Structures are given as structure tokens and as C-alpha cells.
PDB file of N, CA and C in Angstrom:
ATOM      1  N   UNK A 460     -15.962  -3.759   3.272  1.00  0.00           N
ATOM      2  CA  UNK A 460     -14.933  -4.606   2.685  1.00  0.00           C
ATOM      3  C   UNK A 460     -13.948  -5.118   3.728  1.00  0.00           C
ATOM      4  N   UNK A 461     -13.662  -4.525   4.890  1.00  0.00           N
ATOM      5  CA  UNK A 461     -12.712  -4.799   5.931  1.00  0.00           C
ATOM      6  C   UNK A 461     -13.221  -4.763   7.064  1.00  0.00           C
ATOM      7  N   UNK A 462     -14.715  -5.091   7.390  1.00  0.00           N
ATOM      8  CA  UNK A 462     -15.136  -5.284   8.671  1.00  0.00           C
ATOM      9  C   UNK A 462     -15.282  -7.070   9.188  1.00  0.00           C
ATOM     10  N   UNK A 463     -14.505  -7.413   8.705  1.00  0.00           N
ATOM     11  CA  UNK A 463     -14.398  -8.914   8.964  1.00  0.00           C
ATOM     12  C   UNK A 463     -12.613  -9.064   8.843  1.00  0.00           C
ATOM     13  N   UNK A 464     -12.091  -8.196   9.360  1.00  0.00           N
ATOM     14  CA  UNK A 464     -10.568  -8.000   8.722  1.00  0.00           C
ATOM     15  C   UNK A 464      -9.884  -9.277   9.754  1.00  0.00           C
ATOM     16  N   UNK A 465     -10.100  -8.983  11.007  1.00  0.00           N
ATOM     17  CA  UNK A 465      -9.271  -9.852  11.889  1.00  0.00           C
ATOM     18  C   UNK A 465      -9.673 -11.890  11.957  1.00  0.00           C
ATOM     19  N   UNK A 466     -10.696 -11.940  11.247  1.00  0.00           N
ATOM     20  CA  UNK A 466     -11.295 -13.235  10.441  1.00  0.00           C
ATOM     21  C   UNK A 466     -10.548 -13.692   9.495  1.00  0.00           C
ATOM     22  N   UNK A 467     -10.283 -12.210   8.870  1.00  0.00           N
ATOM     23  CA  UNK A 467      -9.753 -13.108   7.273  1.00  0.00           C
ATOM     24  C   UNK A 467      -8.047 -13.162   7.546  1.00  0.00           C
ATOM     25  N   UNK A 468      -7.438 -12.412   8.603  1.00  0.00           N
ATOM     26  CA  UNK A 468      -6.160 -12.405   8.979  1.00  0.00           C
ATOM     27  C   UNK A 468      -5.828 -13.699   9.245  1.00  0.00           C
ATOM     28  N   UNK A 469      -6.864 -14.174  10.199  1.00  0.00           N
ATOM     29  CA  UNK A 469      -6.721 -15.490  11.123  1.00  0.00           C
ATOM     30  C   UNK A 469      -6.850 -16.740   9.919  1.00  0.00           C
ATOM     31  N   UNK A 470      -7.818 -16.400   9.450  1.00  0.00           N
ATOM     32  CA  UNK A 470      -8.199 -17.759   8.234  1.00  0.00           C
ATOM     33  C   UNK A 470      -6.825 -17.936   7.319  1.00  0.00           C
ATOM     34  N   UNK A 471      -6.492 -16.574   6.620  1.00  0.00           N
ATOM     35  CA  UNK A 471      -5.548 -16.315   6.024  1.00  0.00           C
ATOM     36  C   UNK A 471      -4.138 -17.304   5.959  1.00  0.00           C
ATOM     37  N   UNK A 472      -3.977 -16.445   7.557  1.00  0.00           N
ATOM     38  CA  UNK A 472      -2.638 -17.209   7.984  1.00  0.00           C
ATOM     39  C   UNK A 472      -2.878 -19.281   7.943  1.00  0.00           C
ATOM     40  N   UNK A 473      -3.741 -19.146   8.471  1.00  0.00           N
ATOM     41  CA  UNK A 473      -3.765 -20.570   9.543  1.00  0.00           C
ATOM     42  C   UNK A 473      -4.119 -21.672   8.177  1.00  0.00           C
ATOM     43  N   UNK A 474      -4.725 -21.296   6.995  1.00  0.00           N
ATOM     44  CA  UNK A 474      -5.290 -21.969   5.876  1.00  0.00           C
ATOM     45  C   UNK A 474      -4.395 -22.042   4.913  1.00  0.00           C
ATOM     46  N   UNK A 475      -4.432 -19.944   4.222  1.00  0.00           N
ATOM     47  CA  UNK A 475      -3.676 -20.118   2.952  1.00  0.00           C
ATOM     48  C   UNK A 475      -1.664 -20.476   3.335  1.00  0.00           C
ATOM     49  N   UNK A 476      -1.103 -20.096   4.339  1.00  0.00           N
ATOM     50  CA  UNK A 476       0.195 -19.785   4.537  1.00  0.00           C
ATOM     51  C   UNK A 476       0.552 -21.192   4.266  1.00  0.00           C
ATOM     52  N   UNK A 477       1.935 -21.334   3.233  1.00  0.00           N
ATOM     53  CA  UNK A 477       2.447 -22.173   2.668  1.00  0.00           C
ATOM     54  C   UNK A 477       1.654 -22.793   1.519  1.00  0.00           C
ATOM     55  N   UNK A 478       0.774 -22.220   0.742  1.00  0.00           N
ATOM     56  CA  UNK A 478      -0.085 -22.764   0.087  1.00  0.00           C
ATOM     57  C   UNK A 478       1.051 -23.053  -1.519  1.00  0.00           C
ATOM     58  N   UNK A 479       0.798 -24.356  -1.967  1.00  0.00           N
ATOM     59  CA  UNK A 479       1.924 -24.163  -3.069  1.00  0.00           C
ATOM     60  C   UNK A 479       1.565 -23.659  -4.488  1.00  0.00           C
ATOM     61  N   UNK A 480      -0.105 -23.563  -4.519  1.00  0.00           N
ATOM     62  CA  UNK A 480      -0.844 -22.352  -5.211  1.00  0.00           C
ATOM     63  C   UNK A 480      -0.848 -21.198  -5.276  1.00  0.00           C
ATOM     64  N   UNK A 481      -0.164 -20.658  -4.656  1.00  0.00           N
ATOM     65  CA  UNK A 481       0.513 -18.873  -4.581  1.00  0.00           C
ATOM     66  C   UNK A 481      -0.909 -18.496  -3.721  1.00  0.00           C
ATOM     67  N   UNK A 482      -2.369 -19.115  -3.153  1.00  0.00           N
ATOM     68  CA  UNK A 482      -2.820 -18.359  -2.532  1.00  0.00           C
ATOM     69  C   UNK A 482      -2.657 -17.284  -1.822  1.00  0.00           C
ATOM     70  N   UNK A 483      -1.615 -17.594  -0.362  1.00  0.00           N
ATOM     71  CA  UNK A 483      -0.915 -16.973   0.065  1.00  0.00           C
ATOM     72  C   UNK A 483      -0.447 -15.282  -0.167  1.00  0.00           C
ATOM     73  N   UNK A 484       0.559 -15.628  -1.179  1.00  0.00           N
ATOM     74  CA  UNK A 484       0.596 -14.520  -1.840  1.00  0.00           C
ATOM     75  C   UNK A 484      -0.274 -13.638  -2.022  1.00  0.00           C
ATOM     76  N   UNK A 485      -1.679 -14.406  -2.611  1.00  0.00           N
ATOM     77  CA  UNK A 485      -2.888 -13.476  -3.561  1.00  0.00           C
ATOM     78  C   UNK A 485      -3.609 -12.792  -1.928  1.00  0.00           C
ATOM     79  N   UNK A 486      -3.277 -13.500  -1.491  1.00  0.00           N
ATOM     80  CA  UNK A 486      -4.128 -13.139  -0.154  1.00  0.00           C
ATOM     81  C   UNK A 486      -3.330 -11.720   0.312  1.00  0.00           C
ATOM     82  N   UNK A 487      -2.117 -11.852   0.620  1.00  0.00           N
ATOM     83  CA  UNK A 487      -0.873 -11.076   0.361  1.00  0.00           C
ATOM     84  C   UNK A 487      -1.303  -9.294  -0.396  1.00  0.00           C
ATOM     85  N   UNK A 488      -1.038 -10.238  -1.507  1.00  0.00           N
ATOM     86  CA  UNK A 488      -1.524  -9.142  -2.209  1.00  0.00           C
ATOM     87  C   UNK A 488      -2.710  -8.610  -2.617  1.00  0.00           C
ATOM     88  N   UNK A 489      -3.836  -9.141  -1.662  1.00  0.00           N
ATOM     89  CA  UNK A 489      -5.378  -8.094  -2.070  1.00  0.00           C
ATOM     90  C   UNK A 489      -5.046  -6.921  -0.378  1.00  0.00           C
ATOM     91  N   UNK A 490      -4.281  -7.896   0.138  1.00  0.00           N
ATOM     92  CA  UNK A 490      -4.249  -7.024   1.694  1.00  0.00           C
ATOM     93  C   UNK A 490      -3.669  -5.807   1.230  1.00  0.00           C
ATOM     94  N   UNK A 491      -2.671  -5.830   0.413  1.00  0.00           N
ATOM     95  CA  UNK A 491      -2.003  -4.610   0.152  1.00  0.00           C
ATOM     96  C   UNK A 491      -2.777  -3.626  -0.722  1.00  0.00           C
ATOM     97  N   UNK A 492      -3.412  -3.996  -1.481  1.00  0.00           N
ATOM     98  CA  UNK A 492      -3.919  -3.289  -2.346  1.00  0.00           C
ATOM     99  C   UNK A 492      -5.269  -2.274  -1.391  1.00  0.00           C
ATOM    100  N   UNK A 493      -5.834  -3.259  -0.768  1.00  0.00           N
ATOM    101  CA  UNK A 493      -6.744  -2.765   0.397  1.00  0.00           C
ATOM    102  C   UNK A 493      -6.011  -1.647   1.131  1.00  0.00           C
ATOM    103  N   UNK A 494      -4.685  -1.723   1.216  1.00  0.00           N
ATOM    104  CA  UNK A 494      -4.390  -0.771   2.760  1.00  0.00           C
ATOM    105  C   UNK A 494      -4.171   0.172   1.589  1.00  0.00           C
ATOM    106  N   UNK A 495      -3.768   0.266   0.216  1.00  0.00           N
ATOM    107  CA  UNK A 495      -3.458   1.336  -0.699  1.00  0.00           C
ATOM    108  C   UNK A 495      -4.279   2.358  -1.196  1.00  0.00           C
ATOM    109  N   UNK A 496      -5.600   1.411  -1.350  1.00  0.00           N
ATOM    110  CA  UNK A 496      -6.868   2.012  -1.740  1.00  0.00           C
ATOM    111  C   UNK A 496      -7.980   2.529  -1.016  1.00  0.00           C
ATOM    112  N   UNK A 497      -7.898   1.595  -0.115  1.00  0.00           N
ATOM    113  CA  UNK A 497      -9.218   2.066   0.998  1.00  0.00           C
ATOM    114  C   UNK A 497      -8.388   2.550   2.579  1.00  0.00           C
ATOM    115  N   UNK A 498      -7.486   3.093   2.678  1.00  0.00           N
ATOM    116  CA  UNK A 498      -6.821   3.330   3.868  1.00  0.00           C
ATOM    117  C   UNK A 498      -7.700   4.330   4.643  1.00  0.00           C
ATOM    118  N   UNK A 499      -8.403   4.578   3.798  1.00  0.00           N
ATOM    119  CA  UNK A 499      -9.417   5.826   4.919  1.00  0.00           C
ATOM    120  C   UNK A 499      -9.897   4.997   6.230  1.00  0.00           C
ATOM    121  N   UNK A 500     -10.264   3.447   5.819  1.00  0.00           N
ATOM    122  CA  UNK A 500     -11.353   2.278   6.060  1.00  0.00           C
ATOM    123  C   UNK A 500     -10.416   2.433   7.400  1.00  0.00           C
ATOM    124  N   UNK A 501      -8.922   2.012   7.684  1.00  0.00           N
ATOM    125  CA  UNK A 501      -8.477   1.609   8.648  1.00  0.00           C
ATOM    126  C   UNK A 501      -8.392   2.313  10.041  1.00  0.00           C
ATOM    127  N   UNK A 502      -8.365   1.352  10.942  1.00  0.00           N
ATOM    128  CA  UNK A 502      -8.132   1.832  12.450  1.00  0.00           C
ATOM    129  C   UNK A 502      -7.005   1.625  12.931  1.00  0.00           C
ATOM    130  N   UNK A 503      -6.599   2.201  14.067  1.00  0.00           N
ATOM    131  CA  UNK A 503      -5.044   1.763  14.867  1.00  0.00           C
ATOM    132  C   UNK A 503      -5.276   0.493  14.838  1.00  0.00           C
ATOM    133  N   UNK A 504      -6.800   0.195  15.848  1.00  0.00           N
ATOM    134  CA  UNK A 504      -6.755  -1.736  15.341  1.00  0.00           C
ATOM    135  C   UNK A 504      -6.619  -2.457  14.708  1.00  0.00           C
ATOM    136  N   UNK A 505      -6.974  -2.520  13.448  1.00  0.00           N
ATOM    137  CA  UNK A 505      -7.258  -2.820  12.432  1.00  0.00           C
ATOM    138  C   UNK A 505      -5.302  -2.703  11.999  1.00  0.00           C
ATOM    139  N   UNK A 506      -4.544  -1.610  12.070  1.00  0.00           N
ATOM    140  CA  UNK A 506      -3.287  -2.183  11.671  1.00  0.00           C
ATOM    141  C   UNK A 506      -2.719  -2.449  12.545  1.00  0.00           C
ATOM    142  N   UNK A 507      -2.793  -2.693  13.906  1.00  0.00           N
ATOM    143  CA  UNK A 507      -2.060  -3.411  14.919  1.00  0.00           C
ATOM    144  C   UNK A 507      -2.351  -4.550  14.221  1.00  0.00           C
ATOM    145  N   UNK A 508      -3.387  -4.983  14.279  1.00  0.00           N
ATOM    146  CA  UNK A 508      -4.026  -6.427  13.755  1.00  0.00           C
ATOM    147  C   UNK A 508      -2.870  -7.104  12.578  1.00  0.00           C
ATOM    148  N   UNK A 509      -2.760  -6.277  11.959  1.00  0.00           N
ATOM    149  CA  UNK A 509      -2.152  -6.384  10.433  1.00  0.00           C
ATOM    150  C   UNK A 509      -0.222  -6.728  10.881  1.00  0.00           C
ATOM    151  N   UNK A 510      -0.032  -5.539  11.563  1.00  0.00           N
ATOM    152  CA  UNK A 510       1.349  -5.939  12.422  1.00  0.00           C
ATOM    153  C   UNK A 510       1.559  -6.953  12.972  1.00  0.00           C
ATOM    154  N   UNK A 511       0.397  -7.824  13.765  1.00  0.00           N
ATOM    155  CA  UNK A 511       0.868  -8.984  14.737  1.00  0.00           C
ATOM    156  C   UNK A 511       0.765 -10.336  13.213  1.00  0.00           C
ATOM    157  N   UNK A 512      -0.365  -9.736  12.522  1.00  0.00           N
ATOM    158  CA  UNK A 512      -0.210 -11.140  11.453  1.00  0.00           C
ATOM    159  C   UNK A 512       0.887 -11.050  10.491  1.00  0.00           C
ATOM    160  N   UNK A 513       1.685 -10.176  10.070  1.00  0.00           N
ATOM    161  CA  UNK A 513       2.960 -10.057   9.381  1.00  0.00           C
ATOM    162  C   UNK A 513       4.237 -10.872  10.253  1.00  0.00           C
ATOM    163  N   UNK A 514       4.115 -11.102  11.836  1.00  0.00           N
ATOM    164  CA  UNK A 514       5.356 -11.654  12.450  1.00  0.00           C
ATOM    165  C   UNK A 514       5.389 -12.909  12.047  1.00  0.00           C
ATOM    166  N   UNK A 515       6.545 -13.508  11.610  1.00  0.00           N
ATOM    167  CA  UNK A 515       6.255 -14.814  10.976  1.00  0.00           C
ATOM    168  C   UNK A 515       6.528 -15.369  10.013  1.00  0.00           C
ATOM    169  N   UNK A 516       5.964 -13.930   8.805  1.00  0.00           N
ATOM    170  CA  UNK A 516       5.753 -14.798   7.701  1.00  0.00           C
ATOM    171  C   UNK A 516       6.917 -14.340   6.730  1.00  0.00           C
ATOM    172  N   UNK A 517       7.533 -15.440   6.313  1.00  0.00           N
ATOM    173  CA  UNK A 517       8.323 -15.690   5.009  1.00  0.00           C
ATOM    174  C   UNK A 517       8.281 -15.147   3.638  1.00  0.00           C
ATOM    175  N   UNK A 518       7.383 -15.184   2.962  1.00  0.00           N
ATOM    176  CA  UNK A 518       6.605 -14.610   1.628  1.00  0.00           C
ATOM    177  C   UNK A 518       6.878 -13.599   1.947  1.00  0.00           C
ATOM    178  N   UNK A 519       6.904 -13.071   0.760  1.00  0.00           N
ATOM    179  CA  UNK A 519       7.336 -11.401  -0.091  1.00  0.00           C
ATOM    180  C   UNK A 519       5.745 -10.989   0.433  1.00  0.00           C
ATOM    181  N   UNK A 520       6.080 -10.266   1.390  1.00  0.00           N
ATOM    182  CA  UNK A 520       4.787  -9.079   2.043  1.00  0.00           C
ATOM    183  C   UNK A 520       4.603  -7.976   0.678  1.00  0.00           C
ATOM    184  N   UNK A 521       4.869  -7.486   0.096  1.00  0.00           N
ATOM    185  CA  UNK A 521       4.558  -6.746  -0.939  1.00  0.00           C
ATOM    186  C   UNK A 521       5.188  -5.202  -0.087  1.00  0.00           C
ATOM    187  N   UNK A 522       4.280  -4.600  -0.516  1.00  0.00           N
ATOM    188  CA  UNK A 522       4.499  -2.938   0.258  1.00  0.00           C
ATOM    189  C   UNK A 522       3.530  -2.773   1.429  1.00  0.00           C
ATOM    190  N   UNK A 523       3.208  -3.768   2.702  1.00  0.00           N
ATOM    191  CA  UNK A 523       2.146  -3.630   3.510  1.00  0.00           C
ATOM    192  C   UNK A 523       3.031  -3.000   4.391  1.00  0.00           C
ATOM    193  N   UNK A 524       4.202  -2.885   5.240  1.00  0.00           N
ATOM    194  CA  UNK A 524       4.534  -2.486   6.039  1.00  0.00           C
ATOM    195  C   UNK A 524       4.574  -0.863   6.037  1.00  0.00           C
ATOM    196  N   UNK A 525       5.451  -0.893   4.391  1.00  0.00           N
ATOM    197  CA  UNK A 525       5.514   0.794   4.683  1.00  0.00           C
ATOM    198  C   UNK A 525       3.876   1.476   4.375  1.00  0.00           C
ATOM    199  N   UNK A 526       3.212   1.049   4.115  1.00  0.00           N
ATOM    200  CA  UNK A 526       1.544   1.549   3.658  1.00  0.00           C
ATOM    201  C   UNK A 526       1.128   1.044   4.903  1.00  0.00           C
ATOM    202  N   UNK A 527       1.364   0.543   6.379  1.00  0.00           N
ATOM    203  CA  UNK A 527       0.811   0.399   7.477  1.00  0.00           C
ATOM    204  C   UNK A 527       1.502   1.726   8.006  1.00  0.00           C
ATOM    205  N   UNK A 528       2.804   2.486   8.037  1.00  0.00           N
ATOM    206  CA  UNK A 528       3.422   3.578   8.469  1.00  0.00           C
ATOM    207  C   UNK A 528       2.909   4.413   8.077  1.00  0.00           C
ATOM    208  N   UNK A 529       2.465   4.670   6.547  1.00  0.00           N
ATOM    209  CA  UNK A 529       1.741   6.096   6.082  1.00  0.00           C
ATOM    210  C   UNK A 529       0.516   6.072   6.637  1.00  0.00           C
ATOM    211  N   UNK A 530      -0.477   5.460   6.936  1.00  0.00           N
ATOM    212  CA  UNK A 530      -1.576   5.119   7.228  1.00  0.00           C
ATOM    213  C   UNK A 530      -1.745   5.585   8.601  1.00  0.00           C
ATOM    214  N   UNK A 531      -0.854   5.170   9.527  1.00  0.00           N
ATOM    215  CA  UNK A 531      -0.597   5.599  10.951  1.00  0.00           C
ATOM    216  C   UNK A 531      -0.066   6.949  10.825  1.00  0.00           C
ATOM    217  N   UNK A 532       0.841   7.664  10.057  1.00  0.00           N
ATOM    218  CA  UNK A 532       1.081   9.063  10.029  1.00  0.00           C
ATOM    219  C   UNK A 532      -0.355   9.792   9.310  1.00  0.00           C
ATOM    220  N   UNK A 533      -1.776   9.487   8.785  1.00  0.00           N
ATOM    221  CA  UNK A 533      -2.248  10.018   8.408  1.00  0.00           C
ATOM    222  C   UNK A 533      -3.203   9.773   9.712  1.00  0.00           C
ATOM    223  N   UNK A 534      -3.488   9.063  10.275  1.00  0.00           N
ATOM    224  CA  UNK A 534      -4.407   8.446  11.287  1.00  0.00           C
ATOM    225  C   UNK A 534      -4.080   9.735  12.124  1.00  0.00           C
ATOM    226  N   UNK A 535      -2.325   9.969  13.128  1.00  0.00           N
ATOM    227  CA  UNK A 535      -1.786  10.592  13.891  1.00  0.00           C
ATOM    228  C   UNK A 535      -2.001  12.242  13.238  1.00  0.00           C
ATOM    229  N   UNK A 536      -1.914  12.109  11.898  1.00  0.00           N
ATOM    230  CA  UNK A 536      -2.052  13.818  11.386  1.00  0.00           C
ATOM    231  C   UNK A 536      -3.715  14.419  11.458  1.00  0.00           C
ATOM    232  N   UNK A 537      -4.321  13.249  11.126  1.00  0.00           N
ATOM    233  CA  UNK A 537      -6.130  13.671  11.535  1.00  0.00           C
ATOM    234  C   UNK A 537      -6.240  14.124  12.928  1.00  0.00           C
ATOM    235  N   UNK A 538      -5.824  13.479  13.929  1.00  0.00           N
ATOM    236  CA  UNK A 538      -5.677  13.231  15.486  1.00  0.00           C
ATOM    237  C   UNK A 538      -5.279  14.815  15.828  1.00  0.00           C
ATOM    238  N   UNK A 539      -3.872  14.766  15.045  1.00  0.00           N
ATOM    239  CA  UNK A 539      -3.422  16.579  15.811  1.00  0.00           C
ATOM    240  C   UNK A 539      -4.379  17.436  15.240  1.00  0.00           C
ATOM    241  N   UNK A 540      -5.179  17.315  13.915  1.00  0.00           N
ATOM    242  CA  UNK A 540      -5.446  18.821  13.262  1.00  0.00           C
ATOM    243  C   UNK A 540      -6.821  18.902  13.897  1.00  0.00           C
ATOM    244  N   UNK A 541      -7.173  17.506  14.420  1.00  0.00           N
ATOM    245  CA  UNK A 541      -8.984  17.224  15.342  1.00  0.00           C
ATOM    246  C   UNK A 541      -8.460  18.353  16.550  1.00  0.00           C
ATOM    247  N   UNK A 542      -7.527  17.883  17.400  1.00  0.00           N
ATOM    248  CA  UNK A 542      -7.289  18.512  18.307  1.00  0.00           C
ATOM    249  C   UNK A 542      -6.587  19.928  18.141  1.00  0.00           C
ATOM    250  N   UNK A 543      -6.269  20.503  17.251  1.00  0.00           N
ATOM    251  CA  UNK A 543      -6.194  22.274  16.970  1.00  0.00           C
ATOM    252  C   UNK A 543      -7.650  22.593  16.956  1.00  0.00           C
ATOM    253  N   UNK A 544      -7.799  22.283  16.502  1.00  0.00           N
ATOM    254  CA  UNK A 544      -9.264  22.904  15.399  1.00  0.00           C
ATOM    255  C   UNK A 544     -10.225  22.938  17.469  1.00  0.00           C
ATOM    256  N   UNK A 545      -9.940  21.735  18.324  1.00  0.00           N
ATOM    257  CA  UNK A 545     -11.319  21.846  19.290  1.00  0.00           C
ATOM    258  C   UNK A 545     -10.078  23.268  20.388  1.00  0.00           C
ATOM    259  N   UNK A 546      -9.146  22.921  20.421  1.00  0.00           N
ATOM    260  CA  UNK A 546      -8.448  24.215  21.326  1.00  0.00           C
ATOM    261  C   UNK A 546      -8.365  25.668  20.428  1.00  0.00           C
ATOM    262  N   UNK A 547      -8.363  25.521  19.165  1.00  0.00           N
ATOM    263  CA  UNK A 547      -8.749  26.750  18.634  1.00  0.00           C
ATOM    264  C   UNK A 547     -10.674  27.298  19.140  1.00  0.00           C
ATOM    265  N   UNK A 548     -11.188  26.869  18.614  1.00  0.00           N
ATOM    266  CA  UNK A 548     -12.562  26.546  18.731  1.00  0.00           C
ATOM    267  C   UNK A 548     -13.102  26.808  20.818  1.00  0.00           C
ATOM    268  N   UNK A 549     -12.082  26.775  21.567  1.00  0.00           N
ATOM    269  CA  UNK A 549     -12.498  26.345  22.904  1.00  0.00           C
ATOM    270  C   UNK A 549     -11.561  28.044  23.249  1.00  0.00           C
ATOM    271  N   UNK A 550     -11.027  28.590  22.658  1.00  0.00           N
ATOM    272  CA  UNK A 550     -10.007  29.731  22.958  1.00  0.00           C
ATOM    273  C   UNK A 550     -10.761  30.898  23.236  1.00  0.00           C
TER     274      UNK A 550
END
């Protein structure tokens, strides 16, 4: 569902932004729903990506920023408990 993510960022912006059809928005808001539901899916890239296409834009972002922060504290909490578990394991 999000392996074409930095495509649809680019299309996104450059097509739907200012659309007077609320595209925009909808676009807006499937992104959010994506980072809510499938956040397992994401990479640091994948929300850097998401960070550089938020600079800019005007429209009501929904809840993507703070669901890009939890996402990165769960990313960073996998990261430390990977690395206990191999220095426990290596002891």
C-alpha cells in the first residue's frame, strides 16, 4: 500500500495542492489514516519523506505530524529493545 509512497507525495503535492475539490485534503487525509493504521509499514525514510512534503503546505494536515512522532518513538523503541536483546544474547 506504501511502496510507491515518495510518488504519490510528489504527484500529491505538485497536482492535487490547491485543488478547489477538497482533493487535497482527501489526499491529506488517506495519508493520515495510513500512518494510523499501517504504521508498522513505515521507515525513517518513508517519514522523513512525509516531513519534507508537509513544509509548505497550508491545509489542515489532520493529525500527521504528531502520528509521524509516535511512529519514530516506536521505530527508536524497536531499535533499543533489538539492541538489548543482541548485548544480552552476546554476554
Amino acid at each position: 500500500r506504501i511502496g510507491h509512497l515518495h510518488k504519490a507525495l510528489q504527484t500529491g503535492k505538485e497536482k492535487l495542492q490547491g485543488d478547489s475539490a477538497h482533493g487535497f485534503s482527501n489526499f491529506l487525509q488517506l495519508l493520515d489514516g495510513l500512518l494510523k493504521y499501517e504504521y508498522r509499514e513505515f521507515t525513517t525514510k518513508m517519514l522523513d519523506d512525509i516531513e519534507q512534503f508537509l513544509k509548505g503546505i497550508k491545509e489542515h494536515v489532520f493529525r500527521i505530524p504528531e502520528r509521524l512522532l509516535v511512529i519514530r518513538a516506536l521505530l527508536l523503541a524497536r531499535r533499543i529493545e533489538k539492541d538489548t536483546q543482541l548485548n544480552a544474547t552476546s554476554q
